[in-house]
C-alpha positions as CSV (number, residue, x, y, z in Angstrom):
1,M,-4.6,7.6,-5.1
2,K,-5.3,5.1,-7.6
3,L,-6.0,1.4,-7.0
4,K,-5.8,-0.7,-10.3
5,H,-7.8,-3.5,-11.6
6,F,-6.7,-6.8,-10.4
7,P,-8.1,-9.8,-12.0
8,F,-7.1,-12.3,-9.6
9,L,-7.9,-15.1,-12.4
10,F,-6.2,-17.9,-10.1
11,L,-8.6,-17.0,-7.6
12,A,-11.6,-17.3,-9.5
13,L,-10.2,-21.0,-10.9
14,C,-9.8,-21.7,-7.1
15,F,-13.4,-20.7,-6.3
16,F,-14.7,-23.6,-8.7
17,F,-12.2,-26.0,-8.3
18,S,-11.6,-25.9,-4.4
19,C,-12.0,-28.5,-1.9
20,Q,-15.6,-29.1,-0.6
21,K,-14.8,-29.4,3.0
22,N,-18.4,-28.2,4.3
23,E,-20.8,-27.3,1.5
24,T,-23.4,-26.3,4.0
25,S,-21.0,-23.6,5.7
26,K,-19.9,-22.4,2.4
27,T,-23.4,-21.9,1.0
28,T,-24.8,-20.4,4.2
29,I,-21.7,-17.8,3.8
30,K,-22.7,-16.8,0.7
31,Q,-26.4,-16.6,1.5
32,N,-25.3,-14.3,4.4
33,L,-23.7,-12.4,2.0
34,L,-26.2,-12.0,-0.4
35,I,-28.9,-10.9,2.5
36,D,-26.3,-8.5,3.6
37,L,-25.9,-7.0,0.1
38,N,-29.7,-6.7,0.1
39,K,-29.9,-4.7,3.0
40,L,-27.1,-2.4,1.6
41,N,-29.3,-2.0,-1.3
42,N,-32.3,-1.1,1.0
43,E,-30.0,1.5,2.6
44,I,-29.3,3.2,-1.0
45,V,-33.1,3.2,-1.8
46,Q,-33.3,5.3,1.5
47,F,-30.3,7.4,0.3
48,Q,-32.1,7.7,-3.0
49,K,-35.2,8.8,-1.4
50,L,-33.8,11.6,0.7
51,V,-32.0,13.2,-2.0
52,N,-35.1,13.1,-4.3
53,D,-37.2,14.5,-1.5
54,N,-35.1,17.2,-0.9
55,A,-34.0,16.3,2.8
56,A,-32.2,18.4,4.9
57,P,-28.2,18.4,4.2
58,K,-27.5,16.7,7.8
59,E,-30.2,13.7,7.2
60,I,-28.3,13.2,3.8
61,V,-25.2,12.9,5.5
62,E,-26.1,10.7,8.3
63,Q,-28.1,8.4,5.6
64,F,-24.7,8.6,3.9
65,K,-22.8,7.3,7.1
66,K,-25.4,4.5,7.6
67,S,-25.1,3.3,3.9
68,R,-21.5,2.9,4.3
69,L,-21.7,1.2,7.9
70,F,-23.8,-1.3,5.9
71,Y,-20.9,-1.5,3.2
72,K,-18.4,-2.2,6.1
73,K,-20.2,-5.4,7.0
74,V,-19.6,-7.1,3.4
75,E,-16.6,-5.2,2.7
76,W,-14.3,-8.1,3.7
77,A,-15.4,-10.1,0.6
78,I,-16.3,-7.6,-1.7
79,E,-12.4,-6.3,-1.6
80,Y,-10.9,-9.9,-1.7
81,F,-13.3,-11.5,-4.1
82,I,-14.3,-8.9,-6.5
83,P,-11.9,-6.0,-6.2
84,E,-13.0,-4.7,-9.6
85,T,-16.4,-3.8,-8.6
86,G,-15.1,-3.0,-5.0
87,R,-12.6,-0.3,-6.6
88,F,-16.0,1.9,-8.0
89,M,-17.8,1.4,-4.6
90,N,-15.2,2.9,-2.1
91,G,-12.3,3.6,-3.7
92,P,-10.3,7.1,-4.1
93,A,-12.3,9.9,-5.8
94,L,-9.5,9.9,-8.4
95,D,-9.3,8.5,-12.0
96,E,-8.7,5.2,-12.5
97,M,-5.6,4.5,-14.6
98,E,-4.6,1.8,-17.0
99,L,-1.1,2.8,-18.4
100,E,-0.7,0.1,-20.8
101,E,-3.6,1.2,-22.8
102,N,-3.2,4.9,-22.2
103,R,-6.7,5.3,-21.1
104,S,-8.5,6.8,-17.8
105,F,-11.7,5.8,-15.9
106,E,-13.9,8.1,-14.0
107,P,-14.3,7.4,-10.3
108,H,-17.4,6.4,-8.5
109,G,-18.9,5.7,-5.1
110,F,-18.8,6.4,-1.9
111,Q,-15.5,8.6,-2.0
112,V,-17.3,10.7,-5.0
113,I,-20.4,11.3,-3.0
114,E,-18.7,11.9,0.0
115,E,-17.0,14.9,-1.7
116,M,-20.6,16.1,-3.3
117,I,-22.5,16.0,0.1
118,Y,-19.7,17.2,2.6
119,P,-18.9,19.9,4.3
120,E,-21.8,21.4,2.1
121,Y,-24.3,19.7,0.3
122,K,-25.8,21.8,-2.4
123,I,-29.1,21.5,-4.4
124,E,-27.3,21.6,-7.9
125,D,-25.6,18.6,-6.9
126,K,-28.6,16.6,-6.7
127,E,-28.5,15.2,-10.3
128,N,-24.9,14.1,-9.7
129,V,-25.6,12.4,-6.4
130,I,-28.5,10.3,-8.0
131,R,-26.3,9.7,-10.8
132,E,-23.8,8.1,-8.5
133,L,-26.3,6.3,-6.3
134,N,-27.9,4.5,-9.5
135,I,-24.3,3.2,-10.6
136,F,-23.7,2.3,-7.1
137,Q,-26.9,0.0,-7.3
138,S,-25.7,-1.7,-10.5
139,N,-22.7,-2.6,-8.6
140,I,-24.6,-4.5,-6.1
141,K,-26.4,-6.0,-8.9
142,Q,-22.9,-7.0,-10.3
143,L,-21.8,-8.2,-6.7
144,N,-25.0,-10.4,-6.3
145,S,-24.3,-12.1,-9.9
146,N,-20.6,-12.6,-8.8
147,F,-21.3,-14.1,-5.5
148,E,-23.7,-16.7,-6.9
149,A,-21.8,-17.9,-9.4
150,I,-18.5,-18.6,-7.6
151,T,-17.8,-21.1,-4.4
152,I,-16.5,-19.7,-1.4
153,S,-14.3,-22.2,0.4
154,D,-13.2,-21.7,4.0
155,D,-9.5,-21.7,3.2
156,Y,-10.5,-18.3,1.2
157,V,-12.9,-16.9,3.9
158,L,-9.9,-17.4,6.3
159,D,-7.6,-15.3,4.1
160,A,-10.2,-12.7,3.4
161,L,-10.9,-12.3,7.2
162,E,-7.2,-12.0,8.0
163,Q,-6.9,-9.3,5.2
164,N,-9.7,-7.4,6.2
165,V,-8.0,-6.8,9.7
166,F,-4.6,-5.7,7.9
167,R,-7.0,-3.3,5.8
168,V,-8.3,-1.7,9.0
169,I,-4.7,-1.3,10.2
170,A,-3.4,0.1,6.9
171,L,-6.4,1.9,5.1
172,G,-9.3,1.8,7.6
173,I,-8.0,3.9,10.7
174,T,-5.9,6.1,8.4
175,G,-8.9,7.7,6.6
176,F,-7.9,6.7,3.4
177,D,-11.7,6.0,2.6
178,S,-13.1,8.8,4.4
179,P,-10.8,11.4,3.8
180,V,-13.6,14.1,4.4
181,L,-16.1,13.0,6.3
182,Q,-13.5,11.4,8.5
183,S,-15.9,8.8,9.7
184,S,-13.3,6.0,9.6
185,I,-13.2,5.3,13.3
186,P,-16.7,4.0,13.8
187,E,-16.6,2.2,10.5
188,A,-13.7,0.5,11.7
189,G,-15.4,-1.0,14.7
190,E,-18.2,-2.4,12.3
191,S,-15.2,-3.9,9.5
192,L,-14.2,-6.0,12.8
193,L,-17.5,-7.2,13.6
194,S,-18.0,-8.8,10.2
195,I,-15.3,-11.3,11.0
196,L,-17.7,-13.2,13.3
197,E,-20.4,-14.3,11.4
198,P,-18.4,-16.2,8.8
199,L,-16.2,-17.7,11.5
200,E,-19.4,-18.9,13.2
201,T,-20.8,-20.4,10.1
202,I,-17.9,-22.5,9.8
203,N,-18.0,-23.8,13.4
204,S,-19.8,-22.0,15.9
205,N,-18.6,-24.3,18.8
206,N,-14.9,-23.4,18.2
207,K,-13.8,-22.2,21.8
208,G,-11.8,-19.6,20.5
209,L,-14.4,-17.8,19.1
210,V,-15.6,-17.1,22.4
211,D,-12.4,-14.7,23.1
212,L,-12.6,-13.4,19.8
213,K,-16.2,-12.1,20.0
214,K,-15.0,-10.2,23.6
215,L,-12.0,-8.7,21.4
216,T,-14.3,-7.6,18.8
217,A,-16.8,-6.3,21.0
218,K,-14.2,-4.2,22.7
219,A,-12.5,-3.0,19.7
220,K,-16.0,-1.7,18.8
221,Q,-16.7,-0.2,22.0
222,Y,-13.2,1.5,21.8
223,C,-14.2,3.0,18.4
224,Q,-17.6,4.3,19.7
225,E,-16.0,5.8,22.9
226,N,-12.8,7.1,21.0
227,N,-14.9,8.4,17.7
228,N,-12.5,11.7,17.2
229,F,-10.6,10.8,14.1
230,N,-7.6,13.3,15.3
231,A,-7.2,12.0,18.8
232,F,-7.9,8.1,18.2
233,D,-5.0,6.5,19.6
234,R,-4.1,4.1,17.0
235,A,-0.9,2.5,18.5
236,F,-3.0,1.3,21.4
237,F,-5.7,0.5,19.1
238,I,-3.5,-1.8,16.9
239,T,-1.4,-3.4,19.8
240,E,-4.4,-4.1,21.8
241,Y,-7.2,-5.3,19.6
242,L,-6.0,-5.4,16.0
243,N,-3.0,-7.6,16.3
244,P,-4.8,-9.9,19.1
245,I,-7.9,-10.2,16.7
246,S,-5.6,-11.2,13.8
247,K,-3.5,-14.1,16.0
248,K,-7.1,-15.3,16.9
249,I,-8.1,-15.7,13.7
250,K,-4.9,-17.5,12.6
251,A,-5.6,-19.8,15.7
252,F,-9.1,-20.6,14.4
253,Q,-7.6,-21.7,11.1
254,K,-5.3,-24.0,12.6
255,E,-7.8,-25.1,15.1
256,E,-10.1,-25.9,12.3
257,N,-7.0,-27.7,10.1
258,I,-7.9,-25.2,7.6
259,K,-5.1,-25.1,4.9
260,N,-3.7,-21.7,3.6
261,V,-4.6,-20.5,0.3
262,N,-2.1,-21.8,-2.3
263,K,-1.3,-18.6,-4.2
264,T,1.9,-16.1,-4.7
265,S,1.6,-13.2,-2.4
266,P,3.5,-10.1,-0.9
267,L,2.1,-11.4,2.5
268,K,3.0,-15.0,3.6
269,Q,0.4,-17.3,4.4
270,D,2.0,-18.2,7.9
271,I,1.7,-15.1,9.5
272,E,0.5,-14.2,12.8
273,T,0.1,-10.1,12.5
274,L,1.1,-7.5,9.6
275,F,4.0,-7.0,11.7
276,D,5.8,-10.1,12.1
277,K,9.5,-10.0,11.5
278,N,9.2,-11.8,8.2
279,A,5.6,-11.0,6.9
280,F,6.5,-10.2,3.8
281,D,7.8,-12.2,0.9
282,V,10.2,-10.7,-1.9
283,N,9.4,-13.6,-4.4
284,A,5.9,-12.1,-5.0
285,F,7.4,-9.2,-7.0
286,V,9.9,-11.3,-9.3
287,L,8.9,-12.3,-12.7
288,S,9.0,-16.0,-12.3
289,K,10.3,-18.5,-10.2
290,D,13.5,-18.7,-11.8
291,Y,14.0,-15.3,-10.2
292,N,13.1,-16.1,-6.7
293,F,15.8,-14.9,-4.1
294,T,18.3,-17.2,-2.5
295,A,21.3,-16.2,-0.2
296,D,23.7,-17.5,-2.6
297,K,22.4,-15.3,-5.4
298,A,22.6,-12.3,-2.6
299,K,26.1,-13.0,-2.0
300,L,27.0,-13.2,-5.7
301,G,25.0,-10.2,-6.2
302,E,26.7,-8.3,-3.3
303,K,30.0,-8.9,-5.2
304,L,28.5,-7.4,-8.4
305,F,27.2,-4.3,-6.5
306,Y,30.7,-3.1,-5.8
307,D,32.4,-3.8,-8.7
308,N,33.5,-1.1,-10.7
309,S,34.1,-3.0,-13.7
310,L,30.4,-3.1,-14.6
311,S,30.6,0.8,-15.6
312,K,32.6,1.8,-19.0
313,D,35.5,3.1,-17.6
314,N,36.1,1.0,-14.5
315,N,35.7,4.1,-11.9
316,R,32.1,3.6,-10.5
317,S,29.9,0.9,-9.3
318,C,26.4,0.6,-7.8
319,A,27.8,1.3,-4.4
320,T,29.2,4.5,-5.6
321,C,25.5,6.6,-5.7
322,H,23.8,3.7,-3.2
323,N,26.4,4.2,0.0
324,P,25.7,1.2,2.7
325,E,26.0,3.8,5.4
326,K,23.5,6.2,4.1
327,A,21.0,3.1,3.9
328,F,22.2,2.9,0.2
329,T,21.6,6.5,-0.7
330,D,24.6,9.3,-1.4
331,G,23.6,12.0,0.8
332,L,23.4,14.5,-2.2
333,K,20.9,16.7,-3.3
334,T,21.3,15.0,-6.8
335,N,24.2,13.0,-7.8
336,V,26.9,14.0,-10.3
337,S,26.9,12.6,-14.0
338,L,30.1,10.9,-15.6
339,T,31.0,13.9,-17.0
340,G,30.7,16.1,-13.8
341,S,26.8,17.7,-14.3
342,N,24.3,17.3,-12.0
343,L,21.6,14.6,-12.6
344,A,18.2,15.5,-12.8
345,R,16.9,13.6,-9.6
346,N,17.6,12.5,-6.1
347,T,19.3,9.0,-5.5
348,P,16.6,6.8,-3.8
349,T,17.2,4.2,-0.9
350,L,17.4,0.7,-2.0
351,T,16.2,-0.6,1.2
352,Y,12.7,-1.9,1.0
353,A,13.0,-1.3,-2.7
354,S,12.2,-4.7,-3.4
355,L,8.7,-4.3,-2.0
356,Q,7.3,-2.1,-4.5
357,N,5.9,-3.0,-8.0
358,A,7.6,-0.4,-9.9
359,Q,11.4,1.2,-9.6
360,F,13.0,4.9,-10.3
361,W,10.9,8.0,-9.4
362,D,9.1,7.9,-12.5
363,M,8.1,4.0,-12.3
364,R,9.7,3.5,-15.7
365,Q,10.8,0.1,-14.6
366,L,8.5,-2.3,-13.0
367,D,11.3,-4.8,-11.7
368,L,14.6,-4.4,-9.8
369,E,16.2,-6.5,-12.8
370,K,15.2,-4.0,-15.5
371,Q,16.5,-1.1,-12.8
372,S,19.8,-2.2,-12.7
373,V,20.3,-2.6,-16.3
374,D,18.7,0.9,-17.1
375,V,21.6,2.4,-14.8
376,I,24.2,0.2,-15.5
377,Q,23.7,1.4,-19.2
378,N,22.9,4.8,-18.9
379,K,25.8,7.1,-20.1
380,D,25.3,9.4,-17.7
381,E,25.6,7.1,-14.7
382,M,27.7,4.1,-15.4
383,H,28.0,3.9,-19.4
384,G,28.4,0.0,-19.2
385,S,27.6,-2.5,-21.7
386,M,25.6,-5.8,-20.4
387,D,27.5,-7.5,-23.1
388,D,30.9,-6.7,-22.3
389,I,30.2,-7.3,-18.2
390,H,28.8,-10.7,-19.4
391,A,32.1,-11.4,-21.5
392,K,34.1,-10.4,-18.7
393,I,32.2,-12.5,-15.9
394,L,32.8,-15.8,-18.5
395,L,36.6,-15.4,-18.0
396,N,36.6,-14.8,-14.1
397,T,37.0,-17.9,-12.1
398,A,36.0,-16.4,-9.2
399,Y,32.6,-15.3,-10.5
400,I,32.0,-18.5,-12.7
401,N,32.5,-20.6,-9.2
402,L,29.8,-18.1,-7.5
403,F,27.5,-18.4,-10.5
404,K,27.6,-22.1,-10.3
405,K,26.6,-22.1,-6.7
406,A,23.9,-19.6,-7.3
407,Y,22.5,-20.9,-10.6
408,P,23.4,-24.3,-10.2
409,K,20.8,-25.6,-13.0
410,T,22.8,-23.4,-15.7
411,Q,25.9,-24.6,-17.2
412,K,27.7,-21.6,-17.3
413,P,26.7,-17.6,-16.4
414,E,24.1,-16.3,-18.3
415,A,23.4,-12.8,-19.1
416,W,19.9,-12.5,-17.1
417,Q,21.4,-13.6,-14.0
418,I,24.0,-10.7,-13.8
419,Q,20.6,-8.8,-13.5
420,N,18.7,-11.1,-10.9
421,A,21.9,-11.5,-8.8
422,I,22.0,-7.5,-8.2
423,A,18.4,-7.7,-7.6
424,S,18.6,-10.3,-5.2
425,Y,21.2,-8.3,-3.1
426,V,18.8,-5.6,-2.9
427,R,16.1,-7.7,-2.0
428,S,18.3,-8.7,1.0
429,L,18.0,-4.9,2.7
430,N,15.0,-5.3,4.4
431,A,15.5,-5.5,8.0
432,F,11.9,-4.9,9.9
433,D,14.1,-3.9,13.0
434,S,13.5,-0.3,13.5
435,R,12.3,0.7,17.3
436,F,8.9,1.0,15.5
437,D,8.6,-2.9,14.6
438,E,9.8,-3.6,18.0
439,Y,6.9,-1.8,19.5
440,M,4.4,-3.5,17.3
441,R,5.7,-6.7,18.4
442,G,5.3,-6.0,21.9
443,N,7.9,-4.0,23.3
444,K,6.2,-1.1,24.8
445,N,9.0,0.6,25.9
446,S,10.9,0.7,22.7
447,L,8.9,4.4,21.9
448,T,8.4,7.5,23.9
449,K,5.2,9.3,24.5
450,E,6.3,11.7,22.0
451,E,6.9,9.3,19.2
452,I,3.8,7.1,19.9
453,N,2.2,10.5,19.6
454,G,3.9,11.0,16.6
455,M,2.9,7.8,15.5
456,N,-0.8,8.9,15.6
457,L,-0.5,11.8,14.0
458,F,1.4,10.0,10.8
459,M,-1.7,7.7,11.0
460,G,-4.2,10.3,11.7
461,K,-4.4,14.1,11.7
462,A,-1.3,14.5,9.3
463,K,-2.7,12.1,6.7
464,C,0.7,10.7,5.9
465,A,-0.4,6.9,6.1
466,T,-2.9,7.8,3.5
467,C,0.1,7.5,1.0
468,H,3.1,5.9,2.9
469,F,1.2,3.0,3.9
470,T,1.6,0.9,7.0
471,P,3.8,-1.0,7.9
472,L,5.8,-0.7,4.5
473,F,5.6,3.1,4.5
474,N,5.7,3.2,0.9
475,G,3.1,3.4,-1.7
476,T,2.6,-0.3,-2.3
477,V,-1.1,-0.5,-1.5
478,P,-2.4,-3.0,1.1
479,P,-3.7,-5.6,1.7
480,S,-3.3,-7.2,-1.8
481,Y,0.2,-5.3,-2.3
482,S,-0.5,-5.2,-6.0
483,K,0.2,-2.0,-7.2
484,S,2.6,0.5,-6.1
485,E,1.2,4.2,-6.2
486,H,2.5,7.4,-7.6
487,E,1.3,11.0,-6.2
488,V,1.1,14.7,-7.6
489,I,2.4,16.6,-4.4
490,G,3.6,20.1,-6.3
491,T,7.2,19.9,-5.0
492,P,9.0,23.2,-5.5
493,Q,12.0,23.7,-7.7
494,D,14.2,25.1,-4.7
495,V,14.1,25.7,-1.4
496,S,12.6,29.2,-1.6
497,G,9.4,27.7,-2.6
498,K,8.6,30.3,-5.3
499,K,8.5,27.7,-8.4
500,L,7.1,24.5,-8.9
501,S,9.6,21.8,-9.9
502,S,9.7,21.4,-13.8
503,D,10.3,17.8,-13.6
504,Q,7.1,16.1,-15.1
505,G,7.8,12.7,-13.9
506,R,5.6,9.7,-15.4
507,Y,4.3,12.0,-17.8
508,L,7.3,11.7,-19.5
509,Y,6.6,8.3,-20.3
510,N,3.0,8.2,-20.2
511,K,1.4,11.0,-21.7
512,M,-1.7,11.3,-19.6
513,P,-2.6,14.6,-18.0
514,Q,-3.1,13.1,-14.6
515,L,0.6,12.0,-14.6
516,V,2.2,15.3,-15.0
517,G,4.6,15.9,-11.8
518,A,3.6,12.4,-10.6
519,F,6.3,10.5,-8.7
520,K,6.6,7.1,-7.0
521,T,5.4,7.4,-3.2
522,P,8.8,6.1,-1.7
523,T,9.1,4.4,1.7
524,V,9.5,6.6,5.0
525,R,11.8,3.7,6.3
526,N,15.3,4.8,7.4
527,A,14.4,8.2,6.3
528,A,16.5,9.7,9.2
529,V,19.5,8.7,6.9
530,T,18.5,9.1,3.9
531,A,18.3,13.3,3.3
532,P,17.9,15.2,1.1
533,Y,14.3,14.5,0.2
534,M,11.8,14.6,-2.7
535,H,12.7,13.7,-5.9
536,N,14.9,16.7,-6.7
537,G,16.5,16.6,-3.3
538,V,14.6,20.2,-2.8
539,F,14.0,19.6,1.3
540,K,17.3,18.9,3.4
541,T,15.4,17.8,6.6
542,L,12.3,16.0,7.5
543,E,11.3,19.2,9.3
544,E,11.2,21.0,5.8
545,V,9.2,18.3,4.6
546,V,6.3,18.1,7.3
547,D,6.5,22.0,7.0
548,F,5.7,21.6,3.1
549,Y,2.8,19.0,3.6
550,N,1.5,21.0,6.5
551,K,0.9,23.9,4.3
552,G,-1.2,21.4,1.7
553,G,2.2,20.7,-0.6
554,G,2.1,22.9,-4.0
555,Q,-1.5,23.8,-4.2
556,G,-1.2,25.5,-0.7
557,L,2.1,27.3,-1.5
558,G,0.2,28.8,-4.5
559,Y,1.3,26.8,-7.4
560,E,-1.5,25.8,-10.2
561,V,-1.2,22.1,-9.7
562,E,-5.0,20.8,-11.2
563,N,-4.1,17.3,-10.8
564,Q,-2.6,17.5,-7.4
565,T,-3.6,14.0,-5.4
566,L,-2.4,15.4,-2.0
567,P,-5.0,17.5,0.0
568,F,-4.2,21.1,-0.6
569,D,-5.7,22.3,2.6
570,E,-3.7,23.0,5.6
571,L,-3.1,20.3,8.1
572,K,-3.0,22.8,10.8
573,L,-0.4,20.8,12.7
574,T,1.1,22.6,15.8
575,K,4.8,23.1,16.3
576,N,4.7,20.3,19.0
577,E,2.8,18.0,16.4
578,E,5.4,18.7,13.7
579,K,8.1,17.8,16.2
580,A,6.3,14.3,17.0
581,L,5.8,13.5,13.8
582,V,9.4,13.9,12.9
583,A,10.3,11.8,16.0
584,F,8.0,9.0,15.0
585,M,9.5,9.0,11.3
586,K,13.1,8.6,13.1
587,T,11.8,5.3,15.0
588,L,11.5,3.6,11.3
589,T,15.6,3.5,11.3
590,D,16.8,0.1,11.0
591,K,19.1,-1.1,14.0
592,K,22.5,-0.9,11.5
593,Y,21.9,2.8,10.9
594,Q,21.1,3.7,14.3
């Protein structure tokens, strides 16, 4: 998986010009961070010494674990304030890609080192390990310089700490940053302890800190006593520890009268947990404020969505291929073109599509507005003309009235508003009311024991959640949600599994070797009603999908997929575990489709 550099220019500006509520506390938080960075550097120095002295592999692995535990103490600040550097300290061991400039960067950091030293450290890798550790030290120096230069205000500290809890939920306990060594559970406990020091620095006398200390201590103890990655009860840990900790942080913020950070973010600033019903803001994914969602725009968009006149021959609407009864899919392997031939790809669901930073399987469009135009004007799908549609609307009184209500600042319907209205309707399709959602909000009776077991497998042994991130269950990367990911999994051409799909995916638009066969990571929400699956609809059932992943994807099936991003080792799921995994995925179905 590939987290893209994200500049956060607006954050940097706020650091320098934010309100100076308590300069002493801010300086102390900064000083503590610099002290912790120095301790981390000391651990890396010790790591280098062991490698240089040809220490036993077991000693090297143990020092690696110790070093990353120290990193977890400062991760909350690094990942929030300086993510560009953080990406090359604990990011995935995959090339970092900048598609706009058609270039890639070699990965660095803990995950790269992890693959070098485990499960077997070889002396011939010594120079490469030392090289990585030297780069790591350079990044620590960079962090020191950056932290010394910025002003860290209390509002940003609270936002960063809350995001740290969300990071533990969506990345930490899933093994996202420890895919080989699987040391994620004790590291999660260390991440949670890092919350206390900044809050105590802001106000050590806050009464709520007493309960928060107890919660984080119990959470760390739970991680220590239950540190088996595959057996860890994530459902229990999230509901009993992580959600309550998140609520306590928000309560602290209110008690201290610390304002919310003023920024546009997919996560709303007033939420208490990652699983709040209205936690996500679709407006964070729009082009500008003019494109923001409103109910009136969605109502207009719904009418356009079902209007056949958007197609050239007035015989096809958006709903023709996106059937609302099938969670806005069509139930076909691939749909049929206007001329009767089969289209190349499966019709994806539109539910939760608005919470992604790229559309279509090949991610060729970045927003829903462009997506709708792409389909409407595609000669095989609708073969319509936006100019002709606009002209028709200008002559339609009913439409004109709806446009006036949806866009009161304009005198008459404009072409961009057609796209925006359809996109707004799609943005209204996020219910977040599945049985899973009910469980995460406190209804312990909404899931069965088997389904809970399936959730723990999804977020653990089966490694599903390292690509389908909780709670969106798509590839939009938490906790900043600034980028949607693709994966190369080696999908078969047909169900026989004898041949690799010939579809080159993103490579068709970005000629980079890493992108051959790369496709967007779709949401698993409503998967129970959106069969068949994969970009080519090759699998008819969720059971077939699970079996494919259990075997290690394309490489596991024996295909030559050199750039496969999916781990190719067998997951070794038992039949009962596969069954539980499918049972859990079915709990992600919205109420209206149950």
